[in-house]
Tab-separated table of C-alpha atoms in Angstrom:
chain	number	residue	atom	x	y	z
O	1	MET	CA	61.466	107.280	92.574
O	2	THR	CA	59.426	105.378	95.135
O	3	ARG	CA	57.663	106.236	98.330
O	4	ALA	CA	57.038	103.449	100.783
O	5	THR	CA	57.504	102.363	104.338
O	6	LEU	CA	60.330	99.915	103.806
O	7	SER	CA	61.148	96.947	105.995
O	8	SER	CA	64.707	96.527	107.178
O	9	PRO	CA	66.949	94.304	105.060
O	10	GLN	CA	68.083	91.020	106.541
O	11	ALA	CA	71.354	91.427	108.384
O	12	ASN	CA	74.228	89.047	107.698
O	13	ARG	CA	76.821	88.450	110.364
O	14	ALA	CA	79.980	90.295	109.398
O	15	GLY	CA	83.353	88.643	109.288
O	16	LEU	CA	86.014	89.825	111.728
O	17	ILE	CA	88.918	91.719	110.233
O	18	ILE	CA	91.919	91.784	112.545
O	19	SER	CA	94.493	94.004	110.826
O	20	ASP	CA	94.873	97.090	108.674
O	21	GLN	CA	96.444	94.957	105.946
O	22	GLN	CA	93.509	92.548	105.933
O	23	ALA	CA	91.042	95.428	105.694
O	24	ILE	CA	92.887	97.015	102.773
O	25	ALA	CA	93.143	93.688	100.951
O	26	ALA	CA	89.411	93.070	101.439
O	27	ALA	CA	88.645	96.547	100.094
O	28	HIS	CA	90.680	95.884	96.948
O	29	ILE	CA	88.796	92.631	96.308
O	30	LEU	CA	85.440	94.377	96.689
O	31	ALA	CA	86.537	97.341	94.584
O	32	ARG	CA	87.399	95.087	91.655
O	33	ARG	CA	83.878	93.631	91.819
O	34	PHE	CA	82.142	96.959	92.296
O	35	GLU	CA	84.014	98.586	89.421
O	36	GLN	CA	82.743	96.076	86.856
O	37	GLN	CA	79.169	97.386	86.845
O	38	ALA	CA	79.734	100.874	88.262
O	39	ALA	CA	78.977	102.685	85.000
O	40	LYS	CA	75.831	100.631	84.376
O	41	ARG	CA	74.568	101.179	87.925
O	42	ASP	CA	75.119	104.910	87.604
O	43	LYS	CA	73.526	105.207	84.152
O	44	GLU	CA	70.430	103.176	85.015
O	45	ARG	CA	70.308	104.101	88.715
O	46	LEU	CA	70.452	100.491	89.841
O	47	LEU	CA	70.566	100.547	93.636
O	48	PRO	CA	73.546	98.523	94.945
O	49	TRP	CA	71.756	96.172	97.338
O	50	GLN	CA	73.867	93.136	96.486
O	51	GLU	CA	77.095	95.114	96.594
O	52	LEU	CA	76.249	96.542	100.016
O	53	ASP	CA	75.483	93.083	101.357
O	54	GLU	CA	78.908	91.937	100.174
O	55	PHE	CA	80.492	95.057	101.655
O	56	THR	CA	78.839	94.451	105.024
O	57	LYS	CA	79.576	90.718	105.120
O	58	SER	CA	83.249	91.436	104.482
O	59	GLY	CA	83.513	92.875	107.997
O	60	LEU	CA	84.627	96.298	106.781
O	61	TRP	CA	81.619	98.065	108.291
O	62	ALA	CA	82.736	96.930	111.763
O	63	ILE	CA	86.396	97.932	111.646
O	64	THR	CA	85.991	100.928	113.981
O	65	VAL	CA	84.167	98.979	116.711
O	66	PRO	CA	86.417	99.004	119.807
O	67	ALA	CA	88.190	95.772	120.686
O	68	ASP	CA	86.613	95.819	124.158
O	69	TYR	CA	83.262	95.282	122.453
O	70	GLY	CA	84.382	92.530	120.099
O	71	GLY	CA	85.411	94.735	117.189
O	72	SER	CA	88.528	95.274	115.108
O	73	GLU	CA	89.392	98.806	116.350
O	74	LEU	CA	91.526	99.485	113.310
O	75	SER	CA	93.338	102.737	112.678
O	76	SER	CA	91.812	105.835	111.111
O	77	ASP	CA	94.435	105.480	108.394
O	78	ALA	CA	93.093	102.027	107.498
O	79	LEU	CA	89.558	103.387	107.390
O	80	THR	CA	90.519	106.195	105.012
O	81	GLN	CA	92.375	103.797	102.757
O	82	VAL	CA	89.382	101.459	102.637
O	83	MET	CA	87.017	104.297	101.764
O	84	ALA	CA	89.326	105.683	99.081
O	85	ILE	CA	89.766	102.262	97.489
O	86	ILE	CA	86.011	101.732	97.303
O	87	ALA	CA	85.425	105.313	96.080
O	88	ALA	CA	87.839	104.813	93.195
O	89	ALA	CA	85.571	101.998	92.012
O	90	ASP	CA	82.204	103.557	92.881
O	91	GLY	CA	81.873	106.902	94.642
O	92	SER	CA	78.267	106.287	95.639
O	93	ILE	CA	78.962	103.000	97.418
O	94	ALA	CA	81.888	104.557	99.283
O	95	GLN	CA	79.743	107.353	100.697
O	96	ILE	CA	76.979	105.100	102.033
O	97	PRO	CA	78.905	103.916	105.144
O	98	GLN	CA	80.264	107.384	105.991
O	99	ASN	CA	77.377	108.191	108.335
O	100	HIS	CA	77.503	104.641	109.688
O	101	PHE	CA	81.039	105.238	110.943
O	102	TYR	CA	80.132	108.745	112.072
O	103	ALA	CA	77.317	107.400	114.269
O	104	LEU	CA	79.663	104.785	115.720
O	105	GLU	CA	82.089	107.559	116.679
O	106	VAL	CA	79.305	109.552	118.363
O	107	LEU	CA	78.399	106.367	120.226
O	108	ARG	CA	82.032	105.776	121.255
O	109	VAL	CA	82.369	109.295	122.619
O	110	GLY	CA	78.984	109.821	124.264
O	111	GLY	CA	77.159	106.522	124.596
O	112	SER	CA	76.552	104.641	127.821
O	113	GLU	CA	78.030	101.199	128.386
O	114	ALA	CA	74.650	99.617	127.740
O	115	GLN	CA	74.274	101.546	124.484
O	116	LYS	CA	77.752	100.611	123.332
O	117	ARG	CA	77.250	96.931	124.109
O	118	PHE	CA	73.956	96.870	122.237
O	119	PHE	CA	74.779	98.863	119.105
O	120	TYR	CA	78.310	97.569	118.648
O	121	SER	CA	76.868	94.062	118.835
O	122	GLU	CA	74.321	95.006	116.196
O	123	VAL	CA	77.068	96.220	113.856
O	124	ILE	CA	79.217	93.133	114.392
O	125	ARG	CA	76.137	91.094	113.470
O	126	GLY	CA	76.002	92.914	110.150
O	127	LYS	CA	73.532	95.710	110.842
O	128	ARG	CA	73.983	98.938	108.894
O	129	LEU	CA	73.452	102.455	110.233
O	130	GLY	CA	72.126	105.215	108.005
O	131	ASN	CA	71.382	108.797	108.978
O	132	ALA	CA	68.618	111.365	109.276
O	133	LEU	CA	70.544	114.462	110.310
O	134	ALA	CA	69.800	117.291	107.893
O	135	GLU	CA	66.586	119.237	107.338
O	136	ILE	CA	65.621	121.530	104.477
O	137	GLY	CA	63.001	124.200	103.946
O	138	HIS	CA	64.460	126.719	106.394
O	139	LYS	CA	67.198	129.322	106.049
O	140	ASP	CA	68.762	128.434	109.384
O	141	TYR	CA	70.352	125.192	110.535
O	142	LYS	CA	68.097	124.684	113.541
O	143	ARG	CA	66.713	121.186	113.976
O	144	ARG	CA	62.941	120.974	114.163
O	145	THR	CA	62.626	117.228	114.524
O	146	ARG	CA	61.485	116.714	118.108
O	147	LEU	CA	61.985	114.119	120.803
O	148	TYR	CA	59.104	114.398	123.244
O	149	ARG	CA	57.036	112.486	125.788
O	150	ASP	CA	53.478	111.595	124.809
O	151	ALA	CA	50.481	111.516	127.175
O	152	SER	CA	51.589	108.151	128.545
O	153	HIS	CA	55.156	109.468	129.115
O	154	GLN	CA	56.667	107.387	126.332
O	155	TRP	CA	59.389	108.886	124.143
O	156	ARG	CA	58.477	109.652	120.537
O	157	VAL	CA	60.100	111.382	117.544
O	158	ASN	CA	58.315	113.556	115.024
O	159	GLY	CA	59.851	115.356	112.024
O	160	GLN	CA	61.021	115.430	108.412
O	161	LYS	CA	64.586	114.874	107.202
O	162	PHE	CA	66.423	115.075	103.871
O	163	TYR	CA	69.915	114.231	102.530
O	164	CYS	CA	69.563	110.996	104.509
O	165	THR	CA	72.499	109.157	102.952
O	166	GLY	CA	72.338	105.439	103.609
O	167	ALA	CA	68.924	105.442	105.292
O	168	LEU	CA	67.406	103.542	102.393
O	169	TYR	CA	69.834	100.667	102.942
O	170	ALA	CA	70.032	100.775	106.745
O	171	HIS	CA	68.722	98.683	109.606
O	172	TRP	CA	69.010	101.601	112.055
O	173	ILE	CA	68.662	105.305	111.240
O	174	PRO	CA	70.559	107.593	113.669
O	175	THR	CA	68.382	110.710	113.732
O	176	LEU	CA	69.323	114.147	115.035
O	177	VAL	CA	66.560	115.570	117.207
O	178	VAL	CA	65.916	118.343	119.719
O	179	ASP	CA	64.609	117.210	123.086
O	180	GLU	CA	62.205	119.010	125.425
O	181	ALA	CA	65.116	120.901	127.015
O	182	GLY	CA	66.277	122.188	123.633
O	183	ARG	CA	69.342	119.932	123.493
O	184	GLN	CA	70.317	117.821	120.514
O	185	GLN	CA	70.292	114.043	120.810
O	186	LEU	CA	71.093	111.309	118.322
O	187	VAL	CA	68.288	108.748	118.342
O	188	PHE	CA	68.985	105.370	116.755
O	189	ILE	CA	65.620	104.498	115.179
O	190	PRO	CA	64.885	101.089	113.639
O	191	LYS	CA	64.088	101.434	109.974
O	192	SER	CA	61.188	99.025	110.452
O	193	ALA	CA	59.594	101.084	113.254
O	194	HIS	CA	55.989	102.139	112.836
O	195	GLY	CA	55.804	105.722	111.580
O	196	VAL	CA	59.105	105.648	109.639
O	197	THR	CA	58.706	106.372	105.929
O	198	ILE	CA	61.665	106.363	103.536
O	199	THR	CA	61.213	108.217	100.257
O	200	ASP	CA	63.765	107.484	97.549
O	201	ASP	CA	63.633	111.015	96.137
O	202	TRP	CA	67.332	111.840	95.819
O	203	ASP	CA	67.901	112.953	92.210
O	204	GLY	CA	71.249	114.730	92.292
O	205	PHE	CA	73.305	114.437	89.107
O	206	GLY	CA	76.129	112.821	91.073
O	207	GLN	CA	76.420	110.264	93.873
O	208	ARG	CA	73.165	108.976	92.412
O	209	LEU	CA	73.017	105.699	94.354
O	210	THR	CA	73.640	106.908	97.902
O	211	GLY	CA	69.961	106.800	98.866
O	212	SER	CA	70.212	110.381	100.123
O	213	GLY	CA	66.485	111.042	100.092
O	214	SER	CA	63.809	111.812	102.664
O	215	VAL	CA	62.876	110.264	105.983
O	216	GLN	CA	59.489	111.063	107.501
O	217	LEU	CA	59.059	110.356	111.222
O	218	GLU	CA	55.501	110.391	112.454
O	219	ASN	CA	55.284	110.031	116.229
O	220	VAL	CA	57.761	107.161	116.198
O	221	LEU	CA	57.973	105.340	119.533
O	222	VAL	CA	61.574	105.077	120.759
O	223	ASP	CA	63.286	103.234	123.575
O	224	PRO	CA	65.429	105.374	125.937
O	225	LEU	CA	68.321	103.011	125.153
O	226	TRP	CA	68.343	104.400	121.614
O	227	VAL	CA	68.907	108.024	122.689
O	228	VAL	CA	72.617	108.960	122.605
O	229	PRO	CA	73.829	112.423	123.717
O	230	PHE	CA	74.918	114.636	120.836
O	231	THR	CA	75.295	118.242	121.991
O	232	ASP	CA	77.350	117.042	124.972
O	233	SER	CA	79.895	115.544	122.594
O	234	PHE	CA	80.695	118.935	121.052
O	235	GLU	CA	80.700	120.991	124.249
O	236	ARG	CA	83.989	119.337	125.138
O	237	PRO	CA	86.873	118.586	122.764
O	238	THR	CA	86.293	115.324	120.876
O	239	ALA	CA	87.479	113.953	117.553
O	240	ILE	CA	83.960	113.539	116.149
O	241	GLY	CA	84.182	116.518	113.777
O	242	PRO	CA	87.605	115.846	112.241
O	243	PHE	CA	86.790	112.127	112.085
O	244	ALA	CA	83.692	112.870	110.017
O	245	GLN	CA	85.574	115.172	107.669
O	246	LEU	CA	88.446	112.708	107.324
O	247	MET	CA	86.081	110.215	105.709
O	248	HIS	CA	84.734	112.820	103.300
O	249	ALA	CA	88.296	113.638	102.243
O	250	ALA	CA	88.988	109.935	101.682
O	251	ILE	CA	85.951	109.647	99.419
O	252	ASP	CA	87.087	112.640	97.350
O	253	LEU	CA	90.600	111.222	97.057
O	254	GLY	CA	89.226	107.888	95.911
O	255	ILE	CA	87.031	109.505	93.254
O	256	ALA	CA	90.105	111.397	92.016
O	257	GLN	CA	92.135	108.201	91.881
O	258	GLY	CA	89.369	106.488	89.943
O	259	ALA	CA	89.257	109.344	87.438
O	260	PHE	CA	93.052	109.284	87.069
O	261	ALA	CA	93.048	105.533	86.378
O	262	ALA	CA	90.270	105.997	83.795
O	263	THR	CA	92.301	108.783	82.156
O	264	LEU	CA	95.411	106.623	81.817
O	265	ALA	CA	93.436	103.736	80.366
O	266	PHE	CA	91.577	105.901	77.843
O	267	VAL	CA	94.654	107.809	76.701
O	268	LYS	CA	96.568	104.581	76.111
O	269	GLN	CA	93.747	102.796	74.314
O	270	HIS	CA	91.623	105.403	72.541
O	271	ALA	CA	92.892	108.992	72.587
O	272	ARG	CA	94.620	110.675	69.631
O	273	PRO	CA	97.644	112.985	69.909
O	274	TRP	CA	97.305	116.613	68.920
O	275	ILE	CA	98.436	117.278	65.368
O	276	ASP	CA	101.277	119.622	66.389
O	277	ALA	CA	102.802	117.059	68.753
O	278	GLY	CA	104.346	115.181	65.827
O	279	VAL	CA	103.858	111.774	67.458
O	280	GLU	CA	101.857	108.692	66.580
O	281	GLN	CA	100.195	107.959	69.922
O	282	ALA	CA	98.525	110.145	72.537
O	283	ASN	CA	100.680	108.752	75.321
O	284	GLU	CA	103.711	110.204	73.491
O	285	ASP	CA	102.257	113.727	73.331
O	286	PRO	CA	104.663	115.844	75.459
O	287	LEU	CA	102.059	118.334	76.696
O	288	LEU	CA	99.669	115.531	77.609
O	289	ILE	CA	102.472	113.768	79.467
O	290	GLU	CA	103.136	116.973	81.429
O	291	ARG	CA	99.490	117.188	82.485
O	292	VAL	CA	99.489	113.588	83.655
O	293	GLY	CA	102.635	114.223	85.680
O	294	ASN	CA	101.136	117.330	87.263
O	295	LEU	CA	97.983	115.482	88.236
O	296	SER	CA	99.982	112.576	89.645
O	297	VAL	CA	101.933	114.936	91.908
O	298	ARG	CA	98.719	116.523	93.201
O	299	LEU	CA	97.191	113.113	93.890
O	300	LYS	CA	100.235	112.007	95.864
O	301	ALA	CA	100.240	115.261	97.829
O	302	ALA	CA	96.578	114.834	98.698
O	303	LYS	CA	97.176	111.241	99.740
O	304	SER	CA	100.064	112.290	101.985
O	305	LEU	CA	98.014	115.032	103.640
O	306	LEU	CA	95.189	112.561	104.220
O	307	LYS	CA	97.554	110.092	105.873
O	308	ARG	CA	98.963	112.832	108.111
O	309	ALA	CA	95.423	113.917	109.008
O	310	ALA	CA	94.467	110.353	109.905
O	311	GLY	CA	97.368	110.249	112.335
O	312	SER	CA	96.244	113.495	113.948
O	313	VAL	CA	92.689	112.170	114.296
O	314	ALA	CA	94.026	109.041	115.975
O	315	ILE	CA	95.883	111.189	118.508
O	316	ALA	CA	92.776	113.282	119.170
O	317	GLN	CA	90.699	110.153	119.661
O	318	LYS	CA	93.161	108.752	122.185
O	319	THR	CA	93.920	111.985	124.062
O	320	PRO	CA	91.207	114.528	123.275
O	321	ASP	CA	91.926	118.044	124.474
O	322	ASP	CA	91.647	121.538	123.029
O	323	ASP	CA	95.009	121.346	121.307
O	324	SER	CA	94.851	117.820	119.878
O	325	VAL	CA	91.318	118.268	118.532
O	326	ALA	CA	92.132	121.667	117.018
O	327	GLN	CA	95.244	120.269	115.339
O	328	ALA	CA	93.285	117.291	114.005
O	329	SER	CA	90.623	119.608	112.619
O	330	ILE	CA	93.209	121.775	110.869
O	331	ASP	CA	95.129	118.814	109.463
O	332	VAL	CA	91.918	117.270	108.138
O	333	ALA	CA	90.807	120.619	106.711
O	334	GLU	CA	94.097	120.937	104.832
O	335	ALA	CA	93.664	117.457	103.394
O	336	LYS	CA	90.042	118.140	102.513
O	337	VAL	CA	90.903	121.328	100.629
O	338	LEU	CA	93.376	119.449	98.453
O	339	THR	CA	91.212	116.351	97.922
O	340	THR	CA	88.367	118.658	96.870
O	341	GLU	CA	90.583	120.377	94.314
O	342	VAL	CA	92.177	117.228	92.952
O	343	SER	CA	88.915	115.293	92.624
O	344	LEU	CA	87.414	118.075	90.509
O	345	LEU	CA	90.630	118.500	88.528
O	346	ALA	CA	90.973	114.777	87.808
O	347	GLY	CA	87.364	114.484	86.716
O	348	SER	CA	87.750	117.467	84.370
O	349	GLN	CA	91.157	116.589	82.929
O	350	LEU	CA	89.911	113.116	82.089
O	351	PHE	CA	88.062	114.785	79.202
O	352	GLU	CA	90.696	117.385	78.380
O	353	LEU	CA	93.340	114.708	77.910
O	354	SER	CA	91.135	111.991	76.426
O	355	GLY	CA	89.279	114.078	73.875
O	356	THR	CA	85.757	114.084	72.525
O	357	GLY	CA	85.498	110.291	72.407
O	358	ALA	CA	85.488	110.225	76.213
O	359	THR	CA	82.237	112.185	76.281
O	360	LEU	CA	80.170	109.459	74.612
O	361	ASP	CA	77.254	108.673	76.885
O	362	ASN	CA	77.745	104.915	76.803
O	363	ARG	CA	81.137	105.299	78.472
O	364	GLN	CA	79.720	107.134	81.523
O	365	LEU	CA	83.119	108.668	82.231
O	366	ASP	CA	81.442	111.858	83.377
O	367	ARG	CA	80.371	110.042	86.563
O	368	PHE	CA	83.733	110.824	88.179
O	369	TRP	CA	83.323	114.580	87.781
O	370	ARG	CA	79.613	114.457	88.659
O	371	ASN	CA	80.333	112.439	91.791
O	372	ALA	CA	83.194	114.727	92.801
O	373	ARG	CA	81.233	117.907	92.171
O	374	THR	CA	78.246	116.613	94.140
O	375	HIS	CA	80.174	115.198	97.079
O	376	THR	CA	82.547	118.143	97.463
O	377	LEU	CA	79.560	120.434	98.039
O	378	HIS	CA	79.074	118.734	101.409
O	379	ASP	CA	81.207	121.248	103.298
O	380	PRO	CA	82.644	124.302	101.484
O	381	ALA	CA	86.422	124.327	101.150
O	382	ARG	CA	86.479	128.138	101.394
O	383	TRP	CA	85.500	127.927	105.073
O	384	LYS	CA	88.187	125.343	105.674
O	385	LEU	CA	90.755	127.728	104.221
O	386	HIS	CA	89.399	130.440	106.533
O	387	ALA	CA	89.787	128.146	109.553
O	388	ILE	CA	93.312	127.188	108.502
O	389	GLY	CA	94.374	130.794	107.993
O	390	ASN	CA	92.820	131.917	111.270
O	391	PHE	CA	94.582	129.102	113.118
O	392	TYR	CA	98.066	130.022	111.908
O	393	LEU	CA	97.677	133.790	111.681
O	394	ASN	CA	95.535	134.538	114.745
O	395	ASP	CA	95.955	131.449	116.951
O	396	GLN	CA	92.222	130.817	116.676
O	397	ARG	CA	91.116	127.239	117.147
O	398	PRO	CA	88.483	126.074	114.632
O	399	PRO	CA	84.872	125.634	115.813
O	400	ARG	CA	83.884	122.238	117.160
O	401	HIS	CA	81.212	120.733	114.928
O	402	GLY	CA	80.971	118.014	112.304
O	403	ALA	CA	81.726	120.242	109.306
O	404	ILE	CA	85.319	121.362	109.887
């Protein structure tokens, strides 16, 4: 682990992707490259700087920028497919842009015209957004990072953040703060700003390369242009919450798909049938075949729910009201429950069906389960089931925040 004030990486102008099909094709090309060294990166914790530069230059990090600001403005369905494709190859790399797209959605909903012109231009030029949202060390979820005026009436930010996925690799770090009136704002802070310290201290057993460590902000000077309303965006119905959760579900689905593909390959090439099966090859074992079929059905169901949820999010983005946002939240929650279950199941059954040989450390096949188990802790599925049940049984709309 390292502790240093890191300079921002050099941005490379992103290419312009003009269709869902082009985005999906680009994701497949990148995924094939990322997959080749995914096990080695995970085992040795080799940070994916080169891979992220390729990812950014492909134009995929700009696909949600509205067309009015020079972007692709592709569908939520295309975004989820892109994230799932990348996650199947490397779950860590797929999670890194999640907060990037989240910040762009907050900007779309609550930013001023000047803010949109500036930050969308930055993204089209290849700049990456990270995040500094969460704080630890307290039992509540209150933010203690402050936005305040100093003696010369300049705006500054002071605080400590953790779980800052993507901040290590970012050019800008959208940071959740509380202003002098007690309202939350999202401040886009340059990574290179004086007083910003990134500590690469994330040591979770999964999603090891996401850069989800600490960000220290010591009286960082900020421009008013960088301050985007946050609380305001949740006091009225917006698609920010379901949009955020949609991406998490896509990552889980992709990890599950990666584990399923690894299972098929290992069973065909290495696994042995159980002695009572009376067959020569593992892929002829009838009980193993049944398990593969069961898992395939669950994967397809999760994929279908995710696609339906993406459509609901698109409606809520276009016509946000109490009903459309609530329906989007419920549809995404249903997808997220199933992608959570199937990602954990696929990662576990990889070993059950492949046998002891799959556990050898040099294969690194446990990374699928470790990544799924770590990422699915982000927002508990049990509360999503509660929201779903309350919606249908008691006509209660789910709460409006980024975790449902």
